[in-house]
Structures are given as structure tokens and as C-alpha cells.
Amino acid sequence: MENSSKTSPKTKGSRLGTSALVLTASKVATMLISLVAGALMARYRTLTEYGTYSQMLLVIHLVNSILLLGLPNSLNYFLARAEDKQSKREFLSVYYTLNTILSILVGIVLVICIPLMEAYFDNPLIRTFAYFLMIYPWAHIITSSVENLLVASGRNTTVVIYRVIHSIVYLGTVILVKSMSWNFRVFMVLLVASDVIFTLVVYVLAYRTAGGLRVRFDKEMTARILKYSVPIGLASIVGTINIEIDKLMIGGMTDTETMQIYTLASRELPVSIVAASLTAVLLPRFAAMMKQKREREAVKLWSHAIYLSLAVIALIAAGCIAFAPQVIDLIYSPKYLPGVNVFRIYCLVLLLRCTYFGIILNASGHTRSVVYSSLISMAVNVALNYALYRLLGLVGPAIASLLSAVAMNMSQLAFSSKAVKVPFRKIFPWGNCLKLVLINGAMAAIFVVIQQILPLEKPLAKMLLNVFSLGGSWGEIIEAIILGIVWSAVYVVLLLPSIKKHWKALNAVQQ
């Protein structure tokens, strides 16, 4: 009986660690491409143009979370439990039928609400992009399903190809518009056109994965999907409001330019890709393990994934906090430097993105607890947001968001502990995570002091000006990059034995 629950390392199959590594590599590639595209957008588009784009995305994400009933979250769960090709085909047919109809409904609602958006943000430019509000929700919802769809089917390479090509096309669109000196409206048209194409590709991939796909309504299956997804959907609504409430308040109380500075400064760097990749491969596995009553084994496996994820995220978060002005200057341009303290606070939030804290609840079907934790988090955020804004200015809402994220994660751990009957002190690798945070905090302090002591900035700036005609703050940026490389090298040497240990434990498990 013991051997049946374990898989030999020599058995054919895709190992969890390897699958996560493949997904992480693709996400790193797409992240770098997206950062370049974002840097170009921040530099070559005005604060008003980019701010209008951010305002529309903000509203789209809010309405999506409200009207989609949490359906996108059901994909991993039901595909992992599908026992044969026929049941998989039936689920995917119902899933894509419901998501398509609801995402089109979202677009219609957004177009109807354009006058309200214009009035709230005091921005008449929004009306110009009504087609974006109509089409983008559908494109975003369908394309966001491609990773869960393909990972659950073991097609990790296809995920990599799709994501990288999608990102390259986006970057190419930004570069093309800039090189041809086209205006922002042309960029938006090209962006929507490319998104439509990639959305249609997802339907093709789903068709091939299912061995056939059709428009299908099934009351019994729809009821099962909604029973699982609606509680998560309610949590998603609360969570989205929780995430976006600070931007909503800033957008309503300030102008478009100030909101855009806050929006970019509060945009979490996509370093949680490691956690997202691990979650993508762990959730189907956890769902199966919960079904087999192997809860403690799942928690132990989760602890290895958390350590590996936080080891990467803590390094990047600490580096961004230490060299925040240079990071903002490099990625977004100097005009966004007024948001440097907001950026630093959101780098602390990154530490909480080392995993999806509700993964045990989702895998075990305790989705109502996800709702409760989201409500707790929103209550903290709403209570603190306005008060801290009045007291501290722009950094106030950022601090409120950090505290609300802590409240949600702690409550989800408490609910998870109760659900799988594992003590709270053992549900999460507290000691290992604290060590990682303290190591990175100490190294951040050391390298900030080194940056202030070493006279590298001026000679680097002079060299860059002479060789590349680059002056200004580029000396500081290159100095930060050099110190960051040294910091990373020392860090890897210190942690390599521990990383190998946790990686070996994770990679011993097969999908």
C-alpha cells in the first residue's frame, strides 16, 4: 500500500520540479519581453495616454471578477479529476461556452458604463477606446486559460511557445508604433487585433486537447462547476476590489497623471512567476492527493515549493528595495520617480507572493474559506485605505494593501490548517522563510552601504557619456546592476546546498 502512493524516479512522466522549471523559464522570457515593452510604453507614451490605458484595465479587471463567477478557476480542478477523454471533452465544451458568453456580456456592460467611467476619472478619452472595452475582456479571459489548459494536459512546451510568441508580438507592436511615429490610437487598434488572433488560437488548442469542442449547455455539469467556482468567484471579486481599491481611490481623488504614477509604482514586478509556475503544476497534483486522503504529504510537498519560490522572490524584492530609484529609472523613466516609496512598499508585498496561500483550500474543495479570508482582507484594506491616505499621502494606500495581504494570507493558512488537520505552526515553513527574509534584509543593508561608499557612479557616468553618449543617471543604474550581480553571486553560494535539497525533494514527485 505504501508503494502505491509513491512513484519511482525512474518511472516515465513529467516531474513536478521539471514542469515548474519549464514554465518558469517561459515566464522569465515573457517577463523580460514585457518589461522591455513596458519600459518603452512608459517612456514614449504620455502620462495621460498610458494613464487612460491603465484606467480601462482597472475597470475591466473589476467587472471581469464580478461577472465571471470564478469560472476560470475551475479549469485545473475539473481537468485533474476528469477520468477519461469523454469527460474532459464535455467539461471543456461547457467551460468555454460559459466563459465566452459571460466575457461578451462583460464587454457589453463596459461599453454601457463608459459615461460613468468618464465622469469618475474625469477623462473624456475613454470613449475613444470603446472597442477595446468591448473586445479585451473576452480576449483576456480566454487567453488566460491557456496555461492551466495545457499544463493539466502535460503540454508544457506548447505553453512556452504560446506565451513567448504572444509577448514578442506585443513588444513588436510597441516598437512598430514607435518607429513609424504612429499615435496611441493606432497602437490600441493593433493591440486588439493581435489579441483576437491569439484568443482564437486558444480555442484551437482547446479543441485539440479535448479531441473535439462544441457549444454545449449541460445543467448538471454547469451546476457542479458553479458550485465549485462561485465561492472562489466571490473571493475573486473581493480580492480584485481589495487589490484595486487603492488605485480606484487615487484615480477618483487625483488626476490621470498622478494615478498613472501610482499605478506603475504599485504594479508588482512579475517575479511571482516561480510561485505561479509551481502552483500551476501543484494544484492538479494536490487535488488528486486530497482525493486520496494524503493531506500531510501534500503539505510537506508544498513546503519545499514555498522555500524554492521565496528564495528567488526574496532576493529580487530586497534588491529592488535597496536600488529602488535606479530600478524605476531603468524600467519606467525618471518621470515616475515620485512613486519610489510606493514601489518599495509593493516590493514588500512581493514576499507574500511566494505561493498561493489558498492552494490547500482549493485542492480540498474548501472554497468558502477562500471567500472568508478575502472578506477579512478587504475589511482591513477598506478600514485603513482612506485614513492612511489622509495621514501619509500616496504611500498610505500602499501600506494598507500590504497589511490587508498579510491578513488574507494568515487567515487562509488558519483555514487550511483546520481543513487538513495540520497544526498552524506546521502548515507553513515559518523558520526557513524567516531565515531567507533575514538573510536578504541583511544583504540589502550591506549593499546599500557599499553603494554609498564606493565611488563608482561618477566614473561610470563619464565612461558611458564618452562611449555611448549616455549621461544623467545611467552611472547610478550601471552601478546598481554591478552590485546586484555581486550580491546575487554571494547569495547563490550561501544558499545553494539548501536549494539543492528542496529541489531534489520536489523533483522526486511526478505528475
Short mmCIF file of N, CA and C in Angstrom, two decimals, residues 208-271:
data_model
loop_
_atom_site.label_atom_id
_atom_site.label_comp_id
_atom_site.label_asym_id
_atom_site.label_seq_id
_atom_site.Cartn_x
_atom_site.Cartn_y
_atom_site.Cartn_z
N ARG A 208 -8.15 20.74 -29.77
CA ARG A 208 -7.24 19.61 -29.94
C ARG A 208 -7.02 18.87 -28.63
N THR A 209 -6.97 19.61 -27.53
CA THR A 209 -6.79 18.98 -26.22
C THR A 209 -7.97 18.08 -25.88
N ALA A 210 -9.18 18.56 -26.17
CA ALA A 210 -10.39 17.82 -25.84
C ALA A 210 -10.72 16.74 -26.87
N GLY A 211 -10.05 16.79 -28.03
CA GLY A 211 -10.40 15.86 -29.10
C GLY A 211 -11.74 16.22 -29.72
N GLY A 212 -12.05 17.51 -29.68
CA GLY A 212 -13.34 17.98 -30.19
C GLY A 212 -13.95 18.96 -29.20
N LEU A 213 -14.53 20.02 -29.69
CA LEU A 213 -15.10 21.06 -28.83
C LEU A 213 -16.33 21.61 -29.51
N ARG A 214 -17.39 21.82 -28.75
CA ARG A 214 -18.61 22.37 -29.35
C ARG A 214 -19.34 23.24 -28.34
N VAL A 215 -20.26 24.03 -28.84
CA VAL A 215 -21.11 24.83 -27.96
C VAL A 215 -22.01 23.86 -27.20
N ARG A 216 -21.93 23.92 -25.89
CA ARG A 216 -22.65 22.91 -25.10
C ARG A 216 -23.17 23.51 -23.79
N PHE A 217 -24.43 23.22 -23.50
CA PHE A 217 -25.04 23.61 -22.23
C PHE A 217 -25.47 22.33 -21.51
N ASP A 218 -24.97 22.13 -20.33
CA ASP A 218 -25.29 20.95 -19.54
C ASP A 218 -25.64 21.41 -18.13
N LYS A 219 -26.91 21.27 -17.75
CA LYS A 219 -27.35 21.79 -16.47
C LYS A 219 -26.61 21.15 -15.30
N GLU A 220 -26.46 19.82 -15.37
CA GLU A 220 -25.82 19.13 -14.25
C GLU A 220 -24.35 19.53 -14.12
N MET A 221 -23.63 19.56 -15.24
CA MET A 221 -22.22 19.92 -15.19
C MET A 221 -22.04 21.39 -14.83
N THR A 222 -22.91 22.24 -15.39
CA THR A 222 -22.85 23.66 -15.07
C THR A 222 -23.06 23.89 -13.58
N ALA A 223 -24.01 23.14 -13.00
CA ALA A 223 -24.28 23.26 -11.56
C ALA A 223 -23.06 22.85 -10.75
N ARG A 224 -22.36 21.77 -11.18
CA ARG A 224 -21.17 21.32 -10.46
C ARG A 224 -20.03 22.34 -10.57
N ILE A 225 -19.89 22.89 -11.77
CA ILE A 225 -18.85 23.91 -11.99
C ILE A 225 -19.12 25.13 -11.13
N LEU A 226 -20.37 25.59 -11.14
CA LEU A 226 -20.71 26.79 -10.37
C LEU A 226 -20.60 26.56 -8.87
N LYS A 227 -20.95 25.33 -8.43
CA LYS A 227 -20.85 25.02 -7.01
C LYS A 227 -19.41 25.17 -6.53
N TYR A 228 -18.48 24.78 -7.40
CA TYR A 228 -17.06 24.92 -7.06
C TYR A 228 -16.56 26.34 -7.26
N SER A 229 -16.96 26.96 -8.39
CA SER A 229 -16.33 28.21 -8.79
C SER A 229 -16.92 29.46 -8.16
N VAL A 230 -18.23 29.45 -7.85
CA VAL A 230 -18.86 30.67 -7.33
C VAL A 230 -18.24 31.14 -6.02
N PRO A 231 -17.99 30.24 -5.05
CA PRO A 231 -17.31 30.73 -3.84
C PRO A 231 -15.95 31.35 -4.14
N ILE A 232 -15.19 30.71 -5.06
CA ILE A 232 -13.91 31.28 -5.45
C ILE A 232 -14.14 32.58 -6.20
N GLY A 233 -15.22 32.62 -7.00
CA GLY A 233 -15.55 33.85 -7.72
C GLY A 233 -15.85 35.00 -6.77
N LEU A 234 -16.59 34.69 -5.70
CA LEU A 234 -16.86 35.73 -4.70
C LEU A 234 -15.56 36.19 -4.05
N ALA A 235 -14.68 35.23 -3.79
CA ALA A 235 -13.37 35.60 -3.24
C ALA A 235 -12.59 36.43 -4.25
N SER A 236 -12.73 36.09 -5.53
CA SER A 236 -12.03 36.83 -6.57
C SER A 236 -12.54 38.26 -6.66
N ILE A 237 -13.88 38.42 -6.53
CA ILE A 237 -14.46 39.76 -6.54
C ILE A 237 -13.88 40.60 -5.40
N VAL A 238 -13.93 40.00 -4.21
CA VAL A 238 -13.41 40.70 -3.03
C VAL A 238 -11.92 40.97 -3.19
N GLY A 239 -11.20 39.95 -3.69
CA GLY A 239 -9.76 40.09 -3.86
C GLY A 239 -9.39 41.15 -4.87
N THR A 240 -10.13 41.20 -5.98
CA THR A 240 -9.85 42.21 -7.00
C THR A 240 -10.13 43.60 -6.48
N ILE A 241 -11.26 43.74 -5.80
CA ILE A 241 -11.57 45.04 -5.19
C ILE A 241 -10.48 45.41 -4.20
N ASN A 242 -10.05 44.41 -3.45
CA ASN A 242 -9.00 44.62 -2.45
C ASN A 242 -7.71 45.12 -3.09
N ILE A 243 -7.36 44.51 -4.23
CA ILE A 243 -6.13 44.88 -4.92
C ILE A 243 -6.24 46.25 -5.57
N GLU A 244 -7.40 46.53 -6.13
CA GLU A 244 -7.56 47.74 -6.94
C GLU A 244 -8.13 48.94 -6.19
N ILE A 245 -8.54 48.74 -4.93
CA ILE A 245 -9.22 49.83 -4.23
C ILE A 245 -8.33 51.06 -4.06
N ASP A 246 -7.02 50.84 -3.87
CA ASP A 246 -6.14 51.99 -3.71
C ASP A 246 -6.04 52.79 -5.01
N LYS A 247 -5.99 52.09 -6.15
CA LYS A 247 -5.93 52.78 -7.44
C LYS A 247 -7.25 53.48 -7.73
N LEU A 248 -8.36 52.85 -7.36
CA LEU A 248 -9.66 53.48 -7.54
C LEU A 248 -9.75 54.78 -6.74
N MET A 249 -9.27 54.74 -5.51
CA MET A 249 -9.33 55.93 -4.67
C MET A 249 -8.40 57.02 -5.20
N ILE A 250 -7.18 56.65 -5.58
CA ILE A 250 -6.25 57.62 -6.14
C ILE A 250 -6.81 58.21 -7.43
N GLY A 251 -7.43 57.35 -8.27
CA GLY A 251 -8.00 57.81 -9.53
C GLY A 251 -9.15 58.77 -9.33
N GLY A 252 -9.95 58.55 -8.27
CA GLY A 252 -11.08 59.43 -8.02
C GLY A 252 -10.70 60.73 -7.34
N MET A 253 -9.59 60.73 -6.59
CA MET A 253 -9.23 61.91 -5.80
C MET A 253 -8.11 62.74 -6.42
N THR A 254 -7.43 62.20 -7.46
CA THR A 254 -6.36 62.95 -8.10
C THR A 254 -6.60 62.98 -9.61
N ASP A 255 -5.61 63.45 -10.37
CA ASP A 255 -5.75 63.50 -11.83
C ASP A 255 -5.19 62.24 -12.48
N THR A 256 -5.35 62.13 -13.80
CA THR A 256 -4.93 60.94 -14.54
C THR A 256 -3.42 60.72 -14.43
N GLU A 257 -2.65 61.81 -14.46
CA GLU A 257 -1.18 61.70 -14.40
C GLU A 257 -0.71 61.13 -13.06
N THR A 258 -1.27 61.65 -11.96
CA THR A 258 -0.90 61.16 -10.63
C THR A 258 -1.30 59.71 -10.46
N MET A 259 -2.48 59.36 -10.96
CA MET A 259 -2.92 57.98 -10.87
C MET A 259 -1.97 57.06 -11.63
N GLN A 260 -1.47 57.51 -12.80
CA GLN A 260 -0.57 56.67 -13.57
C GLN A 260 0.77 56.47 -12.86
N ILE A 261 1.27 57.52 -12.19
CA ILE A 261 2.50 57.37 -11.40
C ILE A 261 2.29 56.33 -10.31
N TYR A 262 1.14 56.42 -9.61
CA TYR A 262 0.85 55.45 -8.55
C TYR A 262 0.65 54.06 -9.13
N THR A 263 -0.05 53.98 -10.27
CA THR A 263 -0.35 52.68 -10.87
C THR A 263 0.92 51.94 -11.24
N LEU A 264 1.86 52.62 -11.89
CA LEU A 264 3.11 51.95 -12.27
C LEU A 264 3.97 51.65 -11.05
N ALA A 265 4.01 52.56 -10.09
CA ALA A 265 4.82 52.33 -8.89
C ALA A 265 4.26 51.16 -8.07
N SER A 266 2.94 50.99 -8.11
CA SER A 266 2.30 49.91 -7.33
C SER A 266 2.16 48.62 -8.13
N ARG A 267 2.58 48.65 -9.39
CA ARG A 267 2.49 47.44 -10.21
C ARG A 267 3.55 46.46 -9.73
N GLU A 268 3.08 45.34 -9.24
CA GLU A 268 4.02 44.34 -8.73
C GLU A 268 4.86 43.78 -9.87
N LEU A 269 6.16 43.78 -9.67
CA LEU A 269 7.04 43.19 -10.67
C LEU A 269 6.70 41.70 -10.81
N PRO A 270 6.72 41.19 -12.02
CA PRO A 270 6.27 39.80 -12.25
C PRO A 270 7.26 38.75 -11.80
N VAL A 271 7.77 38.91 -10.57
CA VAL A 271 8.74 37.94 -10.06
C VAL A 271 8.04 36.77 -9.38
#
